[in-house]
Short mmCIF file of C-alpha atoms in Angstrom, two decimals:
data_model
loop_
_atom_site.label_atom_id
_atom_site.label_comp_id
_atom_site.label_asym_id
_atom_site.label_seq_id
_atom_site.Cartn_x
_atom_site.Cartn_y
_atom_site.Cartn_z
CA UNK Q 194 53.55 -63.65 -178.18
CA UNK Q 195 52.50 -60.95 -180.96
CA UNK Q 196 49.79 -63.65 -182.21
CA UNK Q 197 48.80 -64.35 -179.03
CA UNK Q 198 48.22 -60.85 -177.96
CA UNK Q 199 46.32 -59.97 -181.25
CA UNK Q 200 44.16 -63.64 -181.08
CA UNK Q 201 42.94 -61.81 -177.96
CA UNK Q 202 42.41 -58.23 -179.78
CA UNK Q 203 40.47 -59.55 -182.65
CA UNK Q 204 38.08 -61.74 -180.38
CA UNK Q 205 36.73 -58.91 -178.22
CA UNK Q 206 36.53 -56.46 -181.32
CA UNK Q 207 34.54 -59.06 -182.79
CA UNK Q 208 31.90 -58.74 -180.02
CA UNK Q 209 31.92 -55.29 -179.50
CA UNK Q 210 28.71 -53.17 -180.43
CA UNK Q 211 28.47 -52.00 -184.02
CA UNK Q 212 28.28 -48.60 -183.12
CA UNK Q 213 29.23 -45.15 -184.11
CA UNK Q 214 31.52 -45.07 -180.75
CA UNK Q 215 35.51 -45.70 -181.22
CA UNK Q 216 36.81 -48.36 -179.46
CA UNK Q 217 40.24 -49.02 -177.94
CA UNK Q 218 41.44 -52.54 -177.46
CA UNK Q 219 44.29 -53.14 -176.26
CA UNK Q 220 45.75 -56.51 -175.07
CA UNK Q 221 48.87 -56.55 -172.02
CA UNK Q 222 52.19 -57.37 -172.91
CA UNK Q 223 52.80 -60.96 -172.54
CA UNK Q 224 56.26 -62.04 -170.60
CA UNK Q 225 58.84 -62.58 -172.79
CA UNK Q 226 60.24 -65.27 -170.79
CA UNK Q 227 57.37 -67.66 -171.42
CA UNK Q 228 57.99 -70.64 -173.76
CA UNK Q 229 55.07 -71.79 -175.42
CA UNK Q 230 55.30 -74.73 -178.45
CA UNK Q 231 54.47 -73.09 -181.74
CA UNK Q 232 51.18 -74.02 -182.56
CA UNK Q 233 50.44 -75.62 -186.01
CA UNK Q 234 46.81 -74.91 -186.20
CA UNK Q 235 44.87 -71.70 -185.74
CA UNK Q 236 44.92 -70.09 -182.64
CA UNK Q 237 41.75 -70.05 -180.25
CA UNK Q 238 40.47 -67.48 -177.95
CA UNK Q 239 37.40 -67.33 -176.26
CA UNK Q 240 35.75 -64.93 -173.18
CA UNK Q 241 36.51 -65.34 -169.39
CA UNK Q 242 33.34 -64.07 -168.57
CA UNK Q 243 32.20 -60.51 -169.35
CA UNK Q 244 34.19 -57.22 -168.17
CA UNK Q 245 32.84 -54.48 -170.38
CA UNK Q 246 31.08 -52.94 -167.32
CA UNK Q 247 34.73 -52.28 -165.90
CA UNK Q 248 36.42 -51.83 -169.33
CA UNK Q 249 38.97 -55.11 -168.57
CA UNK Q 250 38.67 -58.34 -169.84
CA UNK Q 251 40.34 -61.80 -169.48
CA UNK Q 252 40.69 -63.44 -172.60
CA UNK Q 253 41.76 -67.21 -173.12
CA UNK Q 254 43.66 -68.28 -175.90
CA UNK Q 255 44.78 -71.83 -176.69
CA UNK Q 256 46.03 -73.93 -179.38
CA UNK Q 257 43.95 -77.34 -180.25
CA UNK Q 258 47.30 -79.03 -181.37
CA UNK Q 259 48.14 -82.72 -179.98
CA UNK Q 260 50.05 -81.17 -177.34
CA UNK Q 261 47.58 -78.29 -176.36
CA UNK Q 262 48.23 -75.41 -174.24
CA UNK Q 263 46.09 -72.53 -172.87
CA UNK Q 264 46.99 -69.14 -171.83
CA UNK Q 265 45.20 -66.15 -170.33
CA UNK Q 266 45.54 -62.34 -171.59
CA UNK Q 267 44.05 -59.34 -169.78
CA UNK Q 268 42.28 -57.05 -172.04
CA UNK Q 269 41.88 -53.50 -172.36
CA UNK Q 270 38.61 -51.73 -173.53
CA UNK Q 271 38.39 -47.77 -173.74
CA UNK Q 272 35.85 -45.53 -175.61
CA UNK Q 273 36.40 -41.91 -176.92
CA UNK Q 274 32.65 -40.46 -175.80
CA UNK Q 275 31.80 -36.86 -174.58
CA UNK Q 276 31.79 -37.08 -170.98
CA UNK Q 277 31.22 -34.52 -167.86
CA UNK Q 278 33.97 -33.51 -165.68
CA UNK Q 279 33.54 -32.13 -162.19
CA UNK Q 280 35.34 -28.42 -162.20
CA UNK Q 281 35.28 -28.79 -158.50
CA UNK Q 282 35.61 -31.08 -155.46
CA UNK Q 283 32.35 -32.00 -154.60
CA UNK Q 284 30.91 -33.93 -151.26
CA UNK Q 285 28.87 -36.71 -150.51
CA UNK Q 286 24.86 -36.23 -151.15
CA UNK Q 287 25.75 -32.69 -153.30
CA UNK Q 288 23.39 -32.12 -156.25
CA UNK Q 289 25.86 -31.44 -159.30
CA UNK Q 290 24.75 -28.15 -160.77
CA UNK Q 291 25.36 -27.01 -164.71
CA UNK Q 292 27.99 -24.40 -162.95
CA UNK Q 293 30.14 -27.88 -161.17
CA UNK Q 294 30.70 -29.51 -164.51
CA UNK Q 295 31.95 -29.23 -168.02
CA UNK Q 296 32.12 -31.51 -171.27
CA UNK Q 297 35.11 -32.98 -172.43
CA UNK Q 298 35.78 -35.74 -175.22
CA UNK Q 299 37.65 -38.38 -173.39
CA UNK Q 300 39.06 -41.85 -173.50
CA UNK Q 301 38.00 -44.21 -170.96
CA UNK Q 302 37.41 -47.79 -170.09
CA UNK Q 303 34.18 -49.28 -170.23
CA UNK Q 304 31.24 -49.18 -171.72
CA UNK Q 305 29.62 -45.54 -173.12
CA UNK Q 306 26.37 -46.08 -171.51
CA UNK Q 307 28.46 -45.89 -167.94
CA UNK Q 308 29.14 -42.28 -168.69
CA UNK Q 309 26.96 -39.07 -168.29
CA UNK Q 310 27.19 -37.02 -170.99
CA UNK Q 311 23.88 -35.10 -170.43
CA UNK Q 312 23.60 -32.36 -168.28
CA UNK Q 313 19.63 -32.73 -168.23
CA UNK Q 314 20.23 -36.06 -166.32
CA UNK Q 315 21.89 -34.47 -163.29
CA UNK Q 316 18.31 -32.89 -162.31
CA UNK Q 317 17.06 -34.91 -159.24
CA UNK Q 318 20.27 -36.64 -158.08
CA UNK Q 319 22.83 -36.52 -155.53
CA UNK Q 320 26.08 -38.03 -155.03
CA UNK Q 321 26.55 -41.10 -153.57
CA UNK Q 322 30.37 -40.32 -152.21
CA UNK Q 323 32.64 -37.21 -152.19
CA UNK Q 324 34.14 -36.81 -155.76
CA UNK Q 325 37.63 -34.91 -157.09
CA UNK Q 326 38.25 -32.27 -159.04
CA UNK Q 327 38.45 -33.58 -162.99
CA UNK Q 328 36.37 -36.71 -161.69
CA UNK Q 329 34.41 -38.04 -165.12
CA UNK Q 330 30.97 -38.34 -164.10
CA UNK Q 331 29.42 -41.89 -164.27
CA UNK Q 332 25.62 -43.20 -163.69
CA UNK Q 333 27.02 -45.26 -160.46
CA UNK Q 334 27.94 -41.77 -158.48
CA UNK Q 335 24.61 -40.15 -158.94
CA UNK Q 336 21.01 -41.95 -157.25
CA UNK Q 337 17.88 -40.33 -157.08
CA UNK Q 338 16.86 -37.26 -154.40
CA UNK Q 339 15.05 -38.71 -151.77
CA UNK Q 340 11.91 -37.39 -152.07
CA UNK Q 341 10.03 -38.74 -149.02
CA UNK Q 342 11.41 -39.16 -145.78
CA UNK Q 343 10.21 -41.42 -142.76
CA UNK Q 344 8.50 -39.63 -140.42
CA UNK Q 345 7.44 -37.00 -142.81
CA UNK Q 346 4.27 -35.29 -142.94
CA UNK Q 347 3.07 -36.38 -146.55
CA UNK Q 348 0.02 -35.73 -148.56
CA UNK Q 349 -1.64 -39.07 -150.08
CA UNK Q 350 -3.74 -38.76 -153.33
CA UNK Q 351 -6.04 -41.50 -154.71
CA UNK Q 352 -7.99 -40.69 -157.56
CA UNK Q 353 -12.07 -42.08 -157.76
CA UNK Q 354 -13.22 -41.28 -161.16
CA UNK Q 355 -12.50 -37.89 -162.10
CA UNK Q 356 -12.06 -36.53 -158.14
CA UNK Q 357 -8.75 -36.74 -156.48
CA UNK Q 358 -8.81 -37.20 -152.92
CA UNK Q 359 -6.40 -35.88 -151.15
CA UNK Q 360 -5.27 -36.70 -146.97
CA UNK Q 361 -2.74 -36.31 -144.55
CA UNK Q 362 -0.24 -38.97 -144.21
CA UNK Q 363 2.93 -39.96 -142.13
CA UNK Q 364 5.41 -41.55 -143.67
CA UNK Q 365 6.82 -44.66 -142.60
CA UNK Q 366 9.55 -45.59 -145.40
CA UNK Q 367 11.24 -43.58 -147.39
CA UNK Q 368 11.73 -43.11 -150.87
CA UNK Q 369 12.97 -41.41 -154.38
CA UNK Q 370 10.67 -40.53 -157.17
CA UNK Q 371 8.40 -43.75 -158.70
CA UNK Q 372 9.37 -45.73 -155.83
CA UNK Q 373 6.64 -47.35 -153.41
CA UNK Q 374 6.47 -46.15 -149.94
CA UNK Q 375 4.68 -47.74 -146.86
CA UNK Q 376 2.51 -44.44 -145.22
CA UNK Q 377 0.02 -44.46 -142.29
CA UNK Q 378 -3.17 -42.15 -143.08
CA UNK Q 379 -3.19 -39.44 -139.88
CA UNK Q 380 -7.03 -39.52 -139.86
CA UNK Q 381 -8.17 -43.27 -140.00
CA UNK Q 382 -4.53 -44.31 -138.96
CA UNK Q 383 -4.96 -47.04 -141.70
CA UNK Q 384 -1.37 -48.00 -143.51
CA UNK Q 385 -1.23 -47.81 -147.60
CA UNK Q 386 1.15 -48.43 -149.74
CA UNK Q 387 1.93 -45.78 -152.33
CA UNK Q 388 4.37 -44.56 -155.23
CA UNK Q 389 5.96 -41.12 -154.50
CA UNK Q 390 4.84 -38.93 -157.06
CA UNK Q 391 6.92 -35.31 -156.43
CA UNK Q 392 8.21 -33.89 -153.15
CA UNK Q 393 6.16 -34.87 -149.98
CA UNK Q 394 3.37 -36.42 -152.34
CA UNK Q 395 2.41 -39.85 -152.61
CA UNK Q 396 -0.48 -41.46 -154.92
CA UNK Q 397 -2.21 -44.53 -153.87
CA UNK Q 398 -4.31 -47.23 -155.56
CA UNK Q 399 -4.86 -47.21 -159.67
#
């Protein structure tokens, strides 16, 4: 069971990032009850698809002898990173201000990149659900502020040369920062398409 358990170690450590982050892995305890013929040759393990996102994986290991068998061990992966805890409970569609959060070094499963570790990045969102006290903040719970709103009162800017033009618009999607919004131009009632530039702005064409 030992070599099983450490066949399934050594293969996800192998294709783990070379990185300057510590990784955990960390293979479940096998039953002890299971009988499994010793196997002459080296052992083989190979991936059950990809869990790094969620921190667990499914490993396969098997033995090529005459009389092969196969078994499956859940896997384990945790990082030590710097993370951001909530101090308080916060609810759904809050912005997360400097004052709501602290940084900790913990150890948790998945990948680094899943974690917020800088404060700067919390500008512009909101929450996408109601969060805990000591929740660690990940990139999933935060999406941008929405920026435009349908039915809004909106002022469209296309540029011609050097000269910005500037008009009244409604708006008739709505949308975060960079994204493209569908607006109807008060004046000539004409619909554009544009990308939403800051609050209640949107450019249009080039």
């Amino acid at each position: 069971m030992d070599a099983i358990q450490a066949a399934a170690e050594e293969f996800v450590r192998s294709s783990l990032p070379e990185n300057s982050v510590k990784h955990f892995v960390t293979a479940n305890k096998l039953d002890p009850r299971l009988r499994l013929d010793e196997c002459a040759s080296p052992l083989e393990a190979f991936s059950q698809g990809t869990g790094m996102s969620s921190g667990r994986m499914t490993i396969g290991v098997r033995c090529p002898n005459a009389a092969p068998w196969t078994i499956y061990v859940p896997v384990t992966i945790e990082v030590e990173v710097s993370v951001l805890v909530l101090r308080r409970p916060l609810a759904r569609r809050s912005r997360v201000e400097i004052t709501d959060v602290e940084p900790q070094v913990r150890r948790v499963a998945g990948r680094a990149s899943l974690f917020i570790n800088d404060i700067g990045s919390l500008k512009g969102h909101r929450l996408t659900r109601s969060l805990p006290v000591g929740t660690v903040l990940t990139v999933d719970m935060l999406k941008p502020d929405i920026l435009v709103r349908r039915g809004q009162q909106v002022t469209l800017i296309a540029a011609n040369g050097p000269v910005q033009i500037r008009a009244q618009g409604q708006a008739l999607t709505e949308g975060a920062a960079s994204e493209r919004v569908r607006v109807q131009n008060v004046s000539s009632l004409k619909i554009v398409e544009g990308v939403v530039e800051s609050d209640g702005v949107v450019r249009v064409g080039s």
